[in-house]
CSV table of C-alpha atoms and ligand atoms in Angstrom, one decimal:
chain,number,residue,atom,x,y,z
A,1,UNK,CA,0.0,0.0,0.0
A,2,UNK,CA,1.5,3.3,-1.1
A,3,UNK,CA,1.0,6.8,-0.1
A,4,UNK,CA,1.9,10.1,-1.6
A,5,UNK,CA,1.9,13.7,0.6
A,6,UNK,CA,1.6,17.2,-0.5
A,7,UNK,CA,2.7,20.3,1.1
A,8,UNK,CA,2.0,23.9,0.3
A,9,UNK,CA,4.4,25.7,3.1
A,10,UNK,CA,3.7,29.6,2.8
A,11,UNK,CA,4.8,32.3,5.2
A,12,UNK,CA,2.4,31.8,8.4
A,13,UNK,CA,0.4,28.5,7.1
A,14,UNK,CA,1.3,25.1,6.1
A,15,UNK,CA,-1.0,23.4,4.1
A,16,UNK,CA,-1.0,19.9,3.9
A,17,UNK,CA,-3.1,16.9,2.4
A,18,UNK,CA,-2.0,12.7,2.7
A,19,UNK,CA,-2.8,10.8,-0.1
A,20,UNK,CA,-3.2,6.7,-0.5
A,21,UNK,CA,-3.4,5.1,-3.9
A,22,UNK,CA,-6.0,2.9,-4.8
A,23,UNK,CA,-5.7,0.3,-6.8
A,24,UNK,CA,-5.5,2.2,-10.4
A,25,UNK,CA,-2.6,3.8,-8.7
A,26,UNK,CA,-5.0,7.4,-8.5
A,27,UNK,CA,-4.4,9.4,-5.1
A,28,UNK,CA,-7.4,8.9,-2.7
A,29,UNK,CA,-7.4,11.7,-0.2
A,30,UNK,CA,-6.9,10.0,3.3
A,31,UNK,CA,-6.7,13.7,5.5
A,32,UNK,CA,-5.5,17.4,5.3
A,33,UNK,CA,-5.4,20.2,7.1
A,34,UNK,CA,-3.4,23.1,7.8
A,35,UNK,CA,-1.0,24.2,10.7
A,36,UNK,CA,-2.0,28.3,10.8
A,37,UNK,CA,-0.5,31.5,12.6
A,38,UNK,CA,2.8,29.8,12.6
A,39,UNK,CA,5.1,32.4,14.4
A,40,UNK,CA,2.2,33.6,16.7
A,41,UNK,CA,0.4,30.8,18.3
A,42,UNK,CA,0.5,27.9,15.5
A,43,UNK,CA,-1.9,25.1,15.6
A,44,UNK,CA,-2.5,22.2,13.7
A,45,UNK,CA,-5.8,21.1,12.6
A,46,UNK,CA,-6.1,17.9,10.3
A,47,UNK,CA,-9.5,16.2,9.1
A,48,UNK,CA,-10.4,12.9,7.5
A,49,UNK,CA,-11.9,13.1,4.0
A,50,UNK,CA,-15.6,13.3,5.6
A,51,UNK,CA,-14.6,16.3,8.0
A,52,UNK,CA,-14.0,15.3,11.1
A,53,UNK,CA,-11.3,16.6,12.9
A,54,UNK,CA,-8.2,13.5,13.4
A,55,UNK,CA,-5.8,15.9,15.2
A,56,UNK,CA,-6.2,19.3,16.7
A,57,UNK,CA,-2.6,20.6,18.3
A,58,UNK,CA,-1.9,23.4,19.5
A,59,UNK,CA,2.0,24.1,20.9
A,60,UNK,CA,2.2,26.4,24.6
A,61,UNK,CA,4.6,28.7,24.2
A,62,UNK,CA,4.9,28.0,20.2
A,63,UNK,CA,5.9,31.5,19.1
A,64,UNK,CA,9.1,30.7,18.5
A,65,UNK,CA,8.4,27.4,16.8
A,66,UNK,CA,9.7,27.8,13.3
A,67,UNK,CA,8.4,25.5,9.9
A,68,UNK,CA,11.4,23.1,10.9
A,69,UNK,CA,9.9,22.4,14.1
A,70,UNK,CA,6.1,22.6,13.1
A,71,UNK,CA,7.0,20.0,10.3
A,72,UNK,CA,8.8,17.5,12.5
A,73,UNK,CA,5.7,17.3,14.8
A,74,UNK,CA,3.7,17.1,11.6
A,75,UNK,CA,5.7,14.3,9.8
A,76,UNK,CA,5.4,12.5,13.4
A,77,UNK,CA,1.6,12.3,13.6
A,78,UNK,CA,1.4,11.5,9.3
A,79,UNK,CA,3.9,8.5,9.7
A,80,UNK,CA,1.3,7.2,12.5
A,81,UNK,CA,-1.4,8.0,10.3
A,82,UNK,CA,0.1,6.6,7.3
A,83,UNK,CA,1.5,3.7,9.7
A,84,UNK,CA,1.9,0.5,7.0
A,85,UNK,CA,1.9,2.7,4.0
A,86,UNK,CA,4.9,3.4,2.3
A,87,UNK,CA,5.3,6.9,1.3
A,88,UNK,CA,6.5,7.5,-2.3
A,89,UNK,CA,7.6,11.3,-2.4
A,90,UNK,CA,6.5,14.3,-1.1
A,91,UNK,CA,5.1,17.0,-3.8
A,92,UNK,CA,5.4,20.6,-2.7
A,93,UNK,CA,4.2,23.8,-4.1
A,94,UNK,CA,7.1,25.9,-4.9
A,95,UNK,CA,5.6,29.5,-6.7
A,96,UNK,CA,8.9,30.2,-8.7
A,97,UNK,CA,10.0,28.3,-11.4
A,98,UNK,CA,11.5,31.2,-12.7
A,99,UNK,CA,12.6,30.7,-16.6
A,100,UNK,CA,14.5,27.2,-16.8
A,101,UNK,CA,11.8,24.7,-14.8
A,102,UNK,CA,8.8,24.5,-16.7
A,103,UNK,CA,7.5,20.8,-15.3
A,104,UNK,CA,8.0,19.1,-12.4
A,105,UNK,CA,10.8,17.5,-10.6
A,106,UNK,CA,12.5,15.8,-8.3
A,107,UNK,CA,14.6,18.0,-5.8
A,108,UNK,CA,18.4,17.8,-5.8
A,109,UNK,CA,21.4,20.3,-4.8
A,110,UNK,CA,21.2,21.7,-8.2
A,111,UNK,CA,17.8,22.7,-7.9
A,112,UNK,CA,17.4,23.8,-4.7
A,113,UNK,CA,20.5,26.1,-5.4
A,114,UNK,CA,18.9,27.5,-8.6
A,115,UNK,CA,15.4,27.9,-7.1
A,116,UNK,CA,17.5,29.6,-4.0
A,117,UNK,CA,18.0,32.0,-6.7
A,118,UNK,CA,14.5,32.9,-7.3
A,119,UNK,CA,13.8,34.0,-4.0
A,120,UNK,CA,13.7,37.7,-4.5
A,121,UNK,CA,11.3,37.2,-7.3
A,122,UNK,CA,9.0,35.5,-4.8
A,123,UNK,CA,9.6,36.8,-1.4
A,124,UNK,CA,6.4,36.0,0.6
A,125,UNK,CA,6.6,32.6,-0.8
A,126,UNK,CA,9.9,30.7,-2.0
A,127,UNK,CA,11.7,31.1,1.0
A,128,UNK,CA,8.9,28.9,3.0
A,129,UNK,CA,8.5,27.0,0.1
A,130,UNK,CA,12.1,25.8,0.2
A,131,UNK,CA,12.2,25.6,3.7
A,132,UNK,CA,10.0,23.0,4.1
A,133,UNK,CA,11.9,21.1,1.2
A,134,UNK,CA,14.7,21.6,3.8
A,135,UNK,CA,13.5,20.4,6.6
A,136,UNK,CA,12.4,17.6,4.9
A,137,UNK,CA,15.3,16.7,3.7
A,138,UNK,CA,17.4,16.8,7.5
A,139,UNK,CA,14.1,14.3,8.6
A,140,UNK,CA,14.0,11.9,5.8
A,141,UNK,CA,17.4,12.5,3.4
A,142,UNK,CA,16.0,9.1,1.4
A,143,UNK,CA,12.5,9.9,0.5
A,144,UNK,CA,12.2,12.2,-2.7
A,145,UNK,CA,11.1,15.3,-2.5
A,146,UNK,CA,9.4,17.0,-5.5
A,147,UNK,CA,8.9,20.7,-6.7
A,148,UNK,CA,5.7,21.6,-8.7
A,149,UNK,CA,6.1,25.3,-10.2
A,150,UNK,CA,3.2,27.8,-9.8
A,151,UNK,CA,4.9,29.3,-12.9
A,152,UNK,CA,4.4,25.8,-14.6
A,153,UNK,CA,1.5,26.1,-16.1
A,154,UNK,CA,1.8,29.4,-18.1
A,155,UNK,CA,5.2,28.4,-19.4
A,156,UNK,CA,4.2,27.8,-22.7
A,157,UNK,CA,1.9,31.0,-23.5
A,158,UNK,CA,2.2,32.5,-26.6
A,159,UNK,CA,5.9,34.6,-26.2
A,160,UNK,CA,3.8,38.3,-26.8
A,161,UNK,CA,2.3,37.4,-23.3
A,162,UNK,CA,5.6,36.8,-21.4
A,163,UNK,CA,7.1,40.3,-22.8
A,164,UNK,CA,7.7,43.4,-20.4
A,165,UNK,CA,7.8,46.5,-23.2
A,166,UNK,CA,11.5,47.5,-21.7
A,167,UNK,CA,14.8,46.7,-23.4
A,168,UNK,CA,14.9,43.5,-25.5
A,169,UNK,CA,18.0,42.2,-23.4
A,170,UNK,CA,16.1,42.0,-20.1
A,171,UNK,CA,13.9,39.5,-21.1
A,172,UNK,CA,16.7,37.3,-21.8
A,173,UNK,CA,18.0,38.1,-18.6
A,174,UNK,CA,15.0,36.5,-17.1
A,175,UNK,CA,13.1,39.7,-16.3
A,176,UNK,CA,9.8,38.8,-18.6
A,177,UNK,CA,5.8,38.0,-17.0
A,178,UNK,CA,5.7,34.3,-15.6
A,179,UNK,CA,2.5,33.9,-14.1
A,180,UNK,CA,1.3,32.3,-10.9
A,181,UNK,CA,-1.2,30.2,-9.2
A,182,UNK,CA,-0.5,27.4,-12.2
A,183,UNK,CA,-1.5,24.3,-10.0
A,184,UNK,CA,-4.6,26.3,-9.0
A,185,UNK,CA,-5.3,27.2,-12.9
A,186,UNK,CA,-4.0,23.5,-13.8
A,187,UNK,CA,-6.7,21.9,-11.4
A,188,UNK,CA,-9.3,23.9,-12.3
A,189,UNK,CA,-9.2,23.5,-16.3
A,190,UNK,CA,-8.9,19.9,-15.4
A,191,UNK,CA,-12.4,20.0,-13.7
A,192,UNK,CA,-14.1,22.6,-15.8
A,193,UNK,CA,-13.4,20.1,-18.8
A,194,UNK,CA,-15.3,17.1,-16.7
A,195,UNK,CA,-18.4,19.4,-15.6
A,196,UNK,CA,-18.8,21.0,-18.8
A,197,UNK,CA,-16.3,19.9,-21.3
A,198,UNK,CA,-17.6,22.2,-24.2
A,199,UNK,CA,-17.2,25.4,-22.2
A,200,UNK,CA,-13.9,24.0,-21.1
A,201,UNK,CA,-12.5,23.6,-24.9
A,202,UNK,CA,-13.7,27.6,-25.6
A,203,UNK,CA,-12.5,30.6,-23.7
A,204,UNK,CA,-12.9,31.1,-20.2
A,205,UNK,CA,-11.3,33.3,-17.5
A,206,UNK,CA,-10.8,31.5,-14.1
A,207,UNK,CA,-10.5,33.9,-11.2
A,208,UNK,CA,-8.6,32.5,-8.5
A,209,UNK,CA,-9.3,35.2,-5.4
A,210,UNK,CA,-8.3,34.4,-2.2
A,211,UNK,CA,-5.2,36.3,-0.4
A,212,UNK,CA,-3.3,36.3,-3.2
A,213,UNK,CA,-5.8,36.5,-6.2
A,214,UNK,CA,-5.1,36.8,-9.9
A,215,UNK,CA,-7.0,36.0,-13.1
A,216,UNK,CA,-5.8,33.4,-16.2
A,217,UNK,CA,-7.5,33.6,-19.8
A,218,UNK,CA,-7.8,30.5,-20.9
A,219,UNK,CA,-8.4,28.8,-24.3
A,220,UNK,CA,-8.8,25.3,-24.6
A,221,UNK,CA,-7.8,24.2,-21.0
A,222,UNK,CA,-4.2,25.9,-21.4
A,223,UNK,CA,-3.3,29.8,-20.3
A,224,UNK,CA,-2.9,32.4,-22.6
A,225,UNK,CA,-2.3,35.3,-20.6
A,226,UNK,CA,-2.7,36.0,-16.9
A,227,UNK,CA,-2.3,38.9,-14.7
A,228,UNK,CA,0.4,38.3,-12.5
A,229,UNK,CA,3.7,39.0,-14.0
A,230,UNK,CA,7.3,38.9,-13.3
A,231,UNK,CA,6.2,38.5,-9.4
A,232,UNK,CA,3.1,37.9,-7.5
A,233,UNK,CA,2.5,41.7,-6.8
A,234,UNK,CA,1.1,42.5,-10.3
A,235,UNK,CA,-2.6,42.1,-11.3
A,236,UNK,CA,-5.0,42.2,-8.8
A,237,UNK,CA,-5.5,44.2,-5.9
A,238,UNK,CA,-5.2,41.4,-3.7
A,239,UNK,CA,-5.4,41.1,0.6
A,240,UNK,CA,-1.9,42.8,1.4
A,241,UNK,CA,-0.7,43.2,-2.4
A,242,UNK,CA,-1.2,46.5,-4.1
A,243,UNK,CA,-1.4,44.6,-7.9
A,244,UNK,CA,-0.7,46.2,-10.8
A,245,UNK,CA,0.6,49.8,-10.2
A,246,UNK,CA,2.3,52.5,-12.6
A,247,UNK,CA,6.3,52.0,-11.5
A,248,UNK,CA,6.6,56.4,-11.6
A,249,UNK,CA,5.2,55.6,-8.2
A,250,UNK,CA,7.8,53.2,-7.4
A,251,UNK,CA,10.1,55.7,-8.1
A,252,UNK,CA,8.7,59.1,-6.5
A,253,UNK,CA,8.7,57.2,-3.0
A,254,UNK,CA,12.4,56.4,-3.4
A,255,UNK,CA,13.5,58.9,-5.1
A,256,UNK,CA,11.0,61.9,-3.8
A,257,UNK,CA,9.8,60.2,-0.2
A,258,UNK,CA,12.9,58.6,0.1
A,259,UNK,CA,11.6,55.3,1.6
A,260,UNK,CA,14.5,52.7,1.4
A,261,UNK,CA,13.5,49.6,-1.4
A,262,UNK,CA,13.4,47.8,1.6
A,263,UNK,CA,10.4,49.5,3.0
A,264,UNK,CA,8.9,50.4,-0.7
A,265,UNK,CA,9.0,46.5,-0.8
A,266,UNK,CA,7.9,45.6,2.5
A,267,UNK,CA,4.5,48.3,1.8
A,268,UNK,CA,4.0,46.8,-1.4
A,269,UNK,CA,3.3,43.5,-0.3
A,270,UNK,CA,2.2,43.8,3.2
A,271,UNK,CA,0.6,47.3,3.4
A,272,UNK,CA,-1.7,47.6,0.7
A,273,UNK,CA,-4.3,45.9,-1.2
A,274,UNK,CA,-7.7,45.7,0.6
A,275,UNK,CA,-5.8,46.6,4.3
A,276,UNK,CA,-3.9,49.6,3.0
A,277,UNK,CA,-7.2,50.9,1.0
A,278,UNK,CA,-9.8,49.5,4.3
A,279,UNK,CA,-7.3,50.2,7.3
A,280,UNK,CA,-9.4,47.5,8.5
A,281,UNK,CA,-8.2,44.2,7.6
A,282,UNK,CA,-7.1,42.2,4.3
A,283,UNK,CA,-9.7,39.6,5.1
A,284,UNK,CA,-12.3,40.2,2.6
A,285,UNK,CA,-15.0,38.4,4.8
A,286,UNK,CA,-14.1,40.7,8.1
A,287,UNK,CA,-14.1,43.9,5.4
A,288,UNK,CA,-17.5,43.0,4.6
A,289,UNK,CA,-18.7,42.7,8.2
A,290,UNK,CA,-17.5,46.6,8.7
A,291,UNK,CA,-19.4,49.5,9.1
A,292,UNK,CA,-16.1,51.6,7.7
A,293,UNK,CA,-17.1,53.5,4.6
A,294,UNK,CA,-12.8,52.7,3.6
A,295,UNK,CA,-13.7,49.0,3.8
A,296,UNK,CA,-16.7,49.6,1.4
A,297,UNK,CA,-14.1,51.4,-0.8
A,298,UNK,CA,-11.3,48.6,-0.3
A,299,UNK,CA,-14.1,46.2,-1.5
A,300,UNK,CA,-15.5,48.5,-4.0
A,301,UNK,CA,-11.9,48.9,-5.4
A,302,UNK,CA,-10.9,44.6,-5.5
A,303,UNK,CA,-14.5,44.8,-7.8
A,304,UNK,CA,-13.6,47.2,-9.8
A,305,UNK,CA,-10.0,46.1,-10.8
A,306,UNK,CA,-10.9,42.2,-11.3
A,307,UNK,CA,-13.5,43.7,-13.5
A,308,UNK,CA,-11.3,46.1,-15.5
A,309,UNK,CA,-8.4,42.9,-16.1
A,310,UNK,CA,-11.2,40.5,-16.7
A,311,UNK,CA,-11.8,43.0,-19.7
A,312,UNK,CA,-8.9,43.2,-20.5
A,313,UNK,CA,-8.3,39.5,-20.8
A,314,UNK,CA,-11.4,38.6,-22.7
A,315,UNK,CA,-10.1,40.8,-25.5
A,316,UNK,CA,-6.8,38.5,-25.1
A,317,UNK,CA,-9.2,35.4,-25.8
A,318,UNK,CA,-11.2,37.4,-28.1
A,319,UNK,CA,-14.5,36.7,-26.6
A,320,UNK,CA,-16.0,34.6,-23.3
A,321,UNK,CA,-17.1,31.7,-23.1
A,322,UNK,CA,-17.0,30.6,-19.3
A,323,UNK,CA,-16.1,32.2,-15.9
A,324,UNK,CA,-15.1,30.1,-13.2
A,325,UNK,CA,-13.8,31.0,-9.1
A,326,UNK,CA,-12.3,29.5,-7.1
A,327,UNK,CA,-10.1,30.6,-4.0
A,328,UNK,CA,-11.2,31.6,-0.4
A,329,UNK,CA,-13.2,34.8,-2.2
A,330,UNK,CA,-14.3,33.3,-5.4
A,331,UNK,CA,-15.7,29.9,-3.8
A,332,UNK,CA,-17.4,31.5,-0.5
A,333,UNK,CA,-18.0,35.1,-1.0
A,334,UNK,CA,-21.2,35.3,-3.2
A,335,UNK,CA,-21.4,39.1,-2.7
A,336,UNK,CA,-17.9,39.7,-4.3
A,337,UNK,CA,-19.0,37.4,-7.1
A,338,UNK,CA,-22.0,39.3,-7.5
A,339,UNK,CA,-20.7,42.3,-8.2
A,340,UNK,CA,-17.8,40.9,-10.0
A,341,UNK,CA,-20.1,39.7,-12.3
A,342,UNK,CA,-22.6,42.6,-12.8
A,343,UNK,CA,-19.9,44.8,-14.0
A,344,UNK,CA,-19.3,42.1,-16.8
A,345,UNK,CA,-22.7,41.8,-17.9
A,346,UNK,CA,-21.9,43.6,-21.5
A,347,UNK,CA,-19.8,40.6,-22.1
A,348,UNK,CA,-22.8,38.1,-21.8
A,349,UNK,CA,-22.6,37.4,-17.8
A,350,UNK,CA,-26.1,37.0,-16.1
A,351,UNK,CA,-25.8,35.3,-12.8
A,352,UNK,CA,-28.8,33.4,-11.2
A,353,UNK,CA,-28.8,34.8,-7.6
A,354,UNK,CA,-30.9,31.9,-5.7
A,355,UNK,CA,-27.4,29.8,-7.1
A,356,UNK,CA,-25.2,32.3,-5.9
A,357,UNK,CA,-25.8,33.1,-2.4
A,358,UNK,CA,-25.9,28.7,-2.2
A,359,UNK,CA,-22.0,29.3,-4.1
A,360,UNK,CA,-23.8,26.8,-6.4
A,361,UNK,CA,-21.7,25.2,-8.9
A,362,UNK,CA,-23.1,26.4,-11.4
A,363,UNK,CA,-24.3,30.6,-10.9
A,364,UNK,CA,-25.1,31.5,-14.2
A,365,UNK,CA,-29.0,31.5,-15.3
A,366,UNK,CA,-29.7,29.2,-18.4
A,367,UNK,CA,-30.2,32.4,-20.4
A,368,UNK,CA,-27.0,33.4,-19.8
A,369,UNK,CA,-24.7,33.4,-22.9
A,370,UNK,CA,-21.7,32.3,-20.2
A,371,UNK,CA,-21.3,30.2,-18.5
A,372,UNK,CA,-20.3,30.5,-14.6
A,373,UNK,CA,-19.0,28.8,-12.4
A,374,UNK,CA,-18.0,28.1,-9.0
A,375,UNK,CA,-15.5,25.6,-8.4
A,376,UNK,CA,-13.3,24.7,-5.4
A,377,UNK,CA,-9.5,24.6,-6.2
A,378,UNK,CA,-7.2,21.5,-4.6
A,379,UNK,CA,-3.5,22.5,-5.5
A,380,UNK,CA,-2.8,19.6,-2.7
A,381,UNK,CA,-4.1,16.9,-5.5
A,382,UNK,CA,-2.4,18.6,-8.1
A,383,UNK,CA,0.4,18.4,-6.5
A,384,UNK,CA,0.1,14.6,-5.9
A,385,UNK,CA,-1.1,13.8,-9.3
A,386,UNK,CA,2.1,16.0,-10.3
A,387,UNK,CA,4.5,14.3,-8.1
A,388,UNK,CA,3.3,10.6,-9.0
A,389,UNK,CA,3.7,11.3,-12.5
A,390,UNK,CA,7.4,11.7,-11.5
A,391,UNK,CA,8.1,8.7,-9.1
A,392,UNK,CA,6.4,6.6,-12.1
A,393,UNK,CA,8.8,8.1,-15.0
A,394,UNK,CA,11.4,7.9,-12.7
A,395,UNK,CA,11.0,3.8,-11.7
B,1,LIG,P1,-4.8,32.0,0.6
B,1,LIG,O1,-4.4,32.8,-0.7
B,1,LIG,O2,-4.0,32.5,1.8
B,1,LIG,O3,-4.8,30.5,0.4
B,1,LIG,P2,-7.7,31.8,0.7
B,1,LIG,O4,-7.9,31.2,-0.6
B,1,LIG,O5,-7.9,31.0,2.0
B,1,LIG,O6,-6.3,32.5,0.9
B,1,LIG,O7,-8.6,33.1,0.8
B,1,LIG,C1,-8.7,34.0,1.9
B,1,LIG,C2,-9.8,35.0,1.6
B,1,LIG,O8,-11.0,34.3,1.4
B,1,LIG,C3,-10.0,36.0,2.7
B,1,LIG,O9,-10.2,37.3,2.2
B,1,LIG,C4,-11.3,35.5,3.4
B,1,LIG,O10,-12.0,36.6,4.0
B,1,LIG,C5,-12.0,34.9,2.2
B,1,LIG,N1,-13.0,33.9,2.7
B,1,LIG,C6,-12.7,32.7,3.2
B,1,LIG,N2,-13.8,32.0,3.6
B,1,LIG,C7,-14.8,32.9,3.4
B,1,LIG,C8,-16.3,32.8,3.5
B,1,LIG,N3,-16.8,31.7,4.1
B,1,LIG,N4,-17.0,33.9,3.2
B,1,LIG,C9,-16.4,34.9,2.6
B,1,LIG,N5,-15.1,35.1,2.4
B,1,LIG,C10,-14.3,34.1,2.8
């Protein structure tokens, strides 16, 4: 009996999900969870595949338990859960792929070193990313360990889409629009083509809002554009992020407020988005439970720009066919999605709202000339179906 794990380490969560495969060798989910507020007061919360809570930790005194620490107690209770299963590999999500990884693989020295590399590029995320590969790696040095890129599954975009408009030598310097959120986009094509496989072969925009949020134009099941670039900031306004933003304000605060890049950086990604527009929160749910007219704006501002990029990536696809969400926003928050979708209504969007406020899989009225969808993302069995796919070529 075999068993496959994947782990999706960001900065103050570690998601995780245990896999068994059945007899066709497909993973079976057999628990997942999450260990949360790591660095504050972390605890660990797994569930069996019909919701009931198997283990619920918490650590006294855990604020200074690091990822290393958290994963050791984690790997402890999995080997007992997983007691007579052997494990094949661990998958994890790594967000930067950068240029040269474009599928995924097995970790080594090598790779680590290059993806080491990419870590500016991806600042809330690759460093926890490869830290858990780390840790593993002191634990278990035998069992192989292997990365799936976020940037993966916009690779192979048509060139035009992967072009910044500066100087022609950057982009071969690496400095070009990657994409992100490619397991989530990956997962979700895969399932739009089983619900409704004619929307799926046609154009459609999947909108994947949760903290980090971005949108991927899609034709055929595979990306054509998206609006994250050359990092994760760009795109969306997103729960800390500011999205896309004209780089002449990059410049005036260093070069006319003289913030360090350091602290232009550090406000970027952590002081704007909905909590720098709300001063409230960057938790969509807790903006929508404020009286605070800048929470109203914050959320009145996320609308607006998914709205305007969702424009602008229908005319990428030249036309819509289907709209799907996914992400802590797009699969819970049915006023977001409301709006969302009353600003696209010239493009054909008319949503039924019974279906909505039920975050129905299907939202859109049968009258509507697209299709919409709700549909809950799983990076985790990406990940697994991902890292199978390499144990088996590799054996
Ligand atoms: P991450 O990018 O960290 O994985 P999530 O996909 O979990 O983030 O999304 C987090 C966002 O989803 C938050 O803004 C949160 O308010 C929102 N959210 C989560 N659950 C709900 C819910 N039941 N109703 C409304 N919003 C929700």
């Amino acid at each position: 009996m075999k068993a496959v794990v994947s782990l999706n380490s960001g900065s103050s969560s570690i998601k995780f999900a245990l896999f068994t495969l059945d007899d066709e060798g497909a993973p079976v989910l057999s628990a997942g969870g999450k260990i949360e507020g790591i660095g504050i007061a972390p605890r660990l919360v797994a569930r069996s595949v019909d919701g009931s809570v198997v283990l619920d930790r918490d650590w006294a005194g855990g604020v200074g338990l690091g990822h290393a620490a958290l994963l050791e107690d984690l790997f402890g209770w999995a080997g007992g859960h997983l007691e007579g299963y052997e494990v094949l590999a661990i998958g994890h999500r790594v967000v930067h792929g950068g240029t040269d990884f474009a599928a995924p693989r097995r970790v080594d020295d090598a790779l680590l070193a290059a993806l080491e590399t990419l870590c500016p590029l991806a600042p809330l995320h690759q460093p926890h990313n490869l830290a858990a590969i780390r840790a593993i790696a002191a634990l278990r040095p035998d069992l192989p360990q292997i990365a799936c890129f976020d940037t993966a599954f916009h690779h192979d975009r048509p060139e035009l889409a992967t072009r910044l408009a500066i100087p022609r030598e950057l982009h071969a310097q690496g400095i070009r629009r990657y994409g992100f959120h490619g397991l989530s986009y990956e997962y979700i094509a895969r399932r739009l083509a089983e619900i409704d496989p004619e929307t799926a072969k046609g154009r459609v925009i999947a909108a994947h809002l949760g903290n980090g949020a971005s949108l991927c134009a899609m034709r055929g099941g595979r990306s054509v554009d998206t609006t994250m670039g050359f990092t994760a900031l760009d795109g969306l306004m997103m729960g800390t992020r500011c999205g896309s933003i004209d780089p002449g304000v990059v410049l005036h605060l260093q070069t006319q407020m003289g913030m360090s890049a350091a602290e232009v950086e550090q406000m970027l990604y952590r002081k704007s988005g909905l909590l720098g527009v709300s001063g409230v929160s960057s938790d969509m749910r807790a903006l929508s439970e404020s009286a605070s007219p800048d929470a109203e704006e914050a959320i009145a501002l996320f609308v607006w720009r998914a709205a305007r990029e969702a424009g602008a990536l229908i005319a990428c696809i030249e036309g819509l066919d289907g709209l799907v969400f996914t992400a802590g926003i797009g699969e819970n928050h049915a006023a977001v999605r409301a709006r969302i979708c009353a600003r696209l209504a010239w493009a054909g969007i008319e949503i039924d709202a019974d279906a909505n406020a039920r975050n129905a899989e299907r939202i859109s009225t049968p009258g509507s000339r697209i299709a919409v969808y709700v549909i809950p993302t799983d990076e985790e069995r990406m990940i697994a179906l991902h890292t199978l796919n390499v144990v088996k070529a590799a054996a």
